[in-house]
PDB file of C-alpha atoms in Angstrom:
ATOM      1  CA  MET H 159      -7.112  -9.682  18.864  1.00 52.00           C
ATOM      2  CA  THR H 160      -7.827  -7.477  15.495  1.00 60.00           C
ATOM      3  CA  SER H 161      -7.898  -3.569  16.033  1.00 75.00           C
ATOM      4  CA  PRO H 162     -10.899  -2.223  14.018  1.00 85.00           C
ATOM      5  CA  LEU H 163      -9.311   0.168  11.357  1.00 90.00           C
ATOM      6  CA  PHE H 164     -11.151   2.925   9.409  1.00 92.00           C
ATOM      7  CA  THR H 165      -9.438   4.453   6.637  1.00 94.00           C
ATOM      8  CA  GLU H 166      -9.934   7.841   4.865  1.00 95.00           C
ATOM      9  CA  PRO H 167      -9.347   8.373   1.247  1.00 96.00           C
ATOM     10  CA  ARG H 168      -5.743   7.640   0.370  1.00 96.00           C
ATOM     11  CA  ILE H 169      -4.284  10.970  -1.380  1.00 97.00           C
ATOM     12  CA  ASP H 170      -1.746  10.526  -4.379  1.00 96.00           C
ATOM     13  CA  HIS H 171       0.371  13.168  -5.887  1.00 95.00           C
ATOM     14  CA  MET H 172       3.762  13.868  -7.564  1.00 96.00           C
ATOM     15  CA  VAL H 173       6.271  16.231  -5.958  1.00 95.00           C
ATOM     16  CA  THR H 174       9.702  17.177  -7.070  1.00 94.00           C
ATOM     17  CA  ASP H 175      12.705  16.065  -4.677  1.00 89.00           C
ATOM     18  CA  ALA H 176      14.355  19.739  -4.037  1.00 89.00           C
ATOM     19  CA  ALA H 177      17.689  18.368  -3.847  1.00 90.00           C
ATOM     20  CA  THR H 178      17.877  16.094  -6.926  1.00 90.00           C
ATOM     21  CA  GLY H 179      14.950  17.645  -9.139  1.00 93.00           C
ATOM     22  CA  GLN H 180      13.582  14.031  -9.578  1.00 92.00           C
ATOM     23  CA  ALA H 181       9.796  13.375  -9.432  1.00 95.00           C
ATOM     24  CA  ILE H 182       8.843  11.546  -6.331  1.00 95.00           C
ATOM     25  CA  ARG H 183       5.528   9.867  -5.596  1.00 96.00           C
ATOM     26  CA  SER H 184       3.877  11.263  -2.214  1.00 97.00           C
ATOM     27  CA  THR H 185       1.167   9.180  -0.824  1.00 97.00           C
ATOM     28  CA  GLU H 186      -0.805  10.203   2.337  1.00 98.00           C
ATOM     29  CA  TYR H 187      -2.614   7.490   4.148  1.00 98.00           C
ATOM     30  CA  GLY H 188      -5.010   8.429   7.118  1.00 97.00           C
ATOM     31  CA  GLY H 189      -7.806   6.880   9.583  1.00 95.00           C
ATOM     32  CA  VAL H 190      -8.472   5.611  12.974  1.00 93.00           C
ATOM     33  CA  VAL H 191      -7.392   2.409  14.416  1.00 91.00           C
ATOM     34  CA  TRP H 192      -9.063   1.286  17.670  1.00 89.00           C
ATOM     35  CA  ILE H 193      -7.080  -0.399  20.211  1.00 85.00           C
ATOM     36  CA  GLY H 194      -8.837  -2.483  22.861  1.00 79.00           C
ATOM     37  CA  GLY H 195     -11.761  -3.238  20.624  1.00 77.00           C
ATOM     38  CA  GLN H 196     -14.308  -0.708  19.403  1.00 74.00           C
ATOM     39  CA  PRO H 197     -16.418   0.535  22.067  1.00 69.00           C
ATOM     40  CA  PRO H 198     -20.112  -0.274  21.528  1.00 63.00           C
ATOM     41  CA  THR H 199     -22.532   2.578  20.141  1.00 66.00           C
ATOM     42  CA  GLY H 200     -24.667   3.927  22.864  1.00 60.00           C
ATOM     43  CA  GLY H 201     -25.207   2.712  26.419  1.00 54.00           C
ATOM     44  CA  LEU H 202     -22.162   2.163  29.125  1.00 53.00           C
ATOM     45  CA  TYR H 203     -19.008  -0.028  28.600  1.00 52.00           C
ATOM     46  CA  LEU H 204     -16.275  -1.024  30.723  1.00 55.00           C
ATOM     47  CA  ARG H 205     -12.841   0.791  30.183  1.00 57.00           C
ATOM     48  CA  ARG H 206      -9.731  -0.935  31.155  1.00 59.00           C
ATOM     49  CA  THR H 207      -6.543   0.604  32.285  1.00 61.00           C
ATOM     50  CA  VAL H 208      -3.376  -0.413  30.626  1.00 56.00           C
ATOM     51  CA  LEU H 209      -0.029   0.382  32.509  1.00 58.00           C
ATOM     52  CA  ALA H 210       2.573   2.625  30.617  1.00 56.00           C
ATOM     53  CA  SER H 211       5.190  -0.181  31.596  1.00 62.00           C
ATOM     54  CA  LYS H 212       3.001  -2.849  29.813  1.00 71.00           C
ATOM     55  CA  PRO H 213       1.426  -1.053  26.947  1.00 75.00           C
ATOM     56  CA  ARG H 214      -1.036  -2.349  24.776  1.00 81.00           C
ATOM     57  CA  VAL H 215       0.229  -2.958  21.299  1.00 84.00           C
ATOM     58  CA  ALA H 216      -1.433  -2.951  17.799  1.00 86.00           C
ATOM     59  CA  SER H 217       0.116  -3.807  14.478  1.00 91.00           C
ATOM     60  CA  VAL H 218      -1.937  -3.563  11.350  1.00 93.00           C
ATOM     61  CA  PHE H 219      -1.289  -3.420   7.708  1.00 94.00           C
ATOM     62  CA  LEU H 220      -3.134  -0.641   6.118  1.00 96.00           C
ATOM     63  CA  PRO H 221      -5.762  -1.939   3.641  1.00 94.00           C
ATOM     64  CA  ASP H 222      -5.159   0.876   1.187  1.00 95.00           C
ATOM     65  CA  SER H 223      -1.441   0.462   1.106  1.00 96.00           C
ATOM     66  CA  LEU H 224       0.317   0.661  -2.228  1.00 96.00           C
ATOM     67  CA  PRO H 225       2.404  -2.422  -3.253  1.00 95.00           C
ATOM     68  CA  TYR H 226       5.770  -0.953  -2.978  1.00 96.00           C
ATOM     69  CA  LEU H 227       9.095  -2.876  -4.197  1.00 94.00           C
ATOM     70  CA  ASP H 228      12.357  -2.837  -2.472  1.00 88.00           C
ATOM     71  CA  GLY H 229      14.274   0.466  -2.715  1.00 84.00           C
ATOM     72  CA  GLU H 230      14.595   3.795  -0.460  1.00 88.00           C
ATOM     73  CA  ALA H 231      11.529   5.648   0.441  1.00 93.00           C
ATOM     74  CA  THR H 232      10.644   8.042   3.379  1.00 94.00           C
ATOM     75  CA  VAL H 233       7.907   7.160   5.730  1.00 97.00           C
ATOM     76  CA  VAL H 234       6.676   9.845   8.060  1.00 96.00           C
ATOM     77  CA  THR H 235       4.262   9.021  10.615  1.00 97.00           C
ATOM     78  CA  HIS H 236       1.807  11.081  12.965  1.00 96.00           C
ATOM     79  CA  THR H 237      -0.377   9.543  15.366  1.00 94.00           C
ATOM     80  CA  TRP H 238      -2.756  11.095  18.059  1.00 91.00           C
ATOM     81  CA  VAL H 239      -5.452   9.898  20.438  1.00 89.00           C
ATOM     82  CA  SER H 240      -8.665  10.435  18.527  1.00 79.00           C
ATOM     83  CA  SER H 241     -11.238   9.173  20.954  1.00 74.00           C
ATOM     84  CA  GLY H 242     -11.022   8.168  24.420  1.00 66.00           C
ATOM     85  CA  PRO H 243     -10.132   9.857  27.775  1.00 67.00           C
ATOM     86  CA  ASP H 244      -7.277   9.220  29.943  1.00 79.00           C
ATOM     87  CA  ALA H 245      -4.999   7.334  27.235  1.00 80.00           C
ATOM     88  CA  PHE H 246      -1.729   8.326  25.722  1.00 81.00           C
ATOM     89  CA  ILE H 247       0.371   7.096  23.010  1.00 83.00           C
ATOM     90  CA  VAL H 248       3.832   5.341  23.994  1.00 83.00           C
ATOM     91  CA  ALA H 249       5.053   5.071  20.425  1.00 89.00           C
ATOM     92  CA  GLY H 250       3.611   4.979  16.851  1.00 92.00           C
ATOM     93  CA  GLN H 251       5.408   4.117  13.688  1.00 96.00           C
ATOM     94  CA  ALA H 252       4.756   3.071  10.257  1.00 97.00           C
ATOM     95  CA  GLU H 253       7.257   1.419   8.077  1.00 96.00           C
ATOM     96  CA  LEU H 254       7.527  -0.484   4.823  1.00 96.00           C
ATOM     97  CA  VAL H 255       7.327  -4.329   5.760  1.00 95.00           C
ATOM     98  CA  PRO H 256       7.876  -7.478   3.592  1.00 94.00           C
ATOM     99  CA  ASP H 257       4.871  -9.110   2.196  1.00 92.00           C
ATOM    100  CA  PRO H 258       3.874 -11.940   5.106  1.00 88.00           C
ATOM    101  CA  ARG H 259       2.683 -13.995   2.243  1.00 89.00           C
ATOM    102  CA  GLY H 260       6.292 -14.240   0.750  1.00 83.00           C
ATOM    103  CA  ALA H 261       5.610 -11.996  -2.172  1.00 81.00           C
ATOM    104  CA  GLN H 262       8.373  -9.585  -3.266  1.00 88.00           C
ATOM    105  CA  LEU H 263       6.563  -6.574  -2.336  1.00 94.00           C
ATOM    106  CA  ARG H 264       6.518  -4.262   0.974  1.00 96.00           C
ATOM    107  CA  TRP H 265       2.992  -2.727   2.439  1.00 96.00           C
ATOM    108  CA  VAL H 266       2.895   0.034   5.150  1.00 97.00           C
ATOM    109  CA  GLN H 267       2.286  -1.417   8.550  1.00 96.00           C
ATOM    110  CA  LEU H 268       1.237   0.841  11.449  1.00 96.00           C
ATOM    111  CA  THR H 269       2.470  -0.292  14.735  1.00 94.00           C
ATOM    112  CA  VAL H 270       1.196   1.754  17.839  1.00 92.00           C
ATOM    113  CA  ARG H 271       1.794   1.207  21.488  1.00 88.00           C
ATOM    114  CA  VAL H 272      -0.727   3.023  24.068  1.00 87.00           C
ATOM    115  CA  ALA H 273      -1.335   3.063  27.853  1.00 84.00           C
ATOM    116  CA  GLY H 274      -4.104   4.544  29.970  1.00 81.00           C
ATOM    117  CA  SER H 275      -7.869   3.502  29.437  1.00 80.00           C
ATOM    118  CA  VAL H 276      -8.783   1.513  26.375  1.00 78.00           C
ATOM    119  CA  PRO H 277     -10.481   1.008  24.231  1.00 82.00           C
ATOM    120  CA  VAL H 278      -9.027   4.037  22.667  1.00 85.00           C
ATOM    121  CA  GLY H 279      -9.104   5.320  19.155  1.00 88.00           C
ATOM    122  CA  ILE H 280      -5.573   6.562  17.626  1.00 90.00           C
ATOM    123  CA  GLY H 281      -5.982   8.706  14.551  1.00 93.00           C
ATOM    124  CA  TYR H 282      -2.946   8.448  11.909  1.00 96.00           C
ATOM    125  CA  ARG H 283      -1.558  10.181   9.133  1.00 97.00           C
ATOM    126  CA  ILE H 284       1.326   8.367   7.264  1.00 98.00           C
ATOM    127  CA  VAL H 285       3.182   9.935   4.202  1.00 98.00           C
ATOM    128  CA  VAL H 286       5.207   7.921   2.109  1.00 97.00           C
ATOM    129  CA  GLU H 287       7.323   9.395  -0.535  1.00 96.00           C
ATOM    130  CA  ALA H 288       9.074   7.003  -2.898  1.00 95.00           C
ATOM    131  CA  HIS H 289      10.326   7.047  -6.590  1.00 94.00           C
ATOM    132  CA  PRO H 290       7.374   6.119  -8.807  1.00 93.00           C
ATOM    133  CA  ASP H 291       9.412   2.862 -10.012  1.00 93.00           C
ATOM    134  CA  MET H 292       9.125   1.693  -6.547  1.00 93.00           C
ATOM    135  CA  ILE H 293       5.242   1.022  -6.921  1.00 92.00           C
ATOM    136  CA  SER H 294       4.462  -2.370  -8.318  1.00 88.00           C
ATOM    137  CA  ARG H 295       1.739  -2.236 -11.160  1.00 77.00           C
TER     138      ARG H 295
END
């Protein structure tokens, strides 16, 4: 099942690596991914319980991801339960993964494992720091 994803505006800026003095591009991605489907607006709906021993997994490519080339990058991931009672995050991680279409590019992919009641909205903030030459033009 596809997990609905709602993105916030991407933030790009240049920073200086304190250790080397090199310019680094810092890109911040944020939004909410719904696991177990997005609940209907208004009215009642059924919540399902997902056991911690068998968490629900959602893996999505960020639609606003920059196209990265191979190289070294730092990816920092923050996830939190944005909407939905009685749910918790078992694991949340973002990484640069190869293009599934076979191109020589890498894209930001977020993978989240949750347990408890679903549907649940998981907020995310991902920061990717990479040398500016790693961004494909």
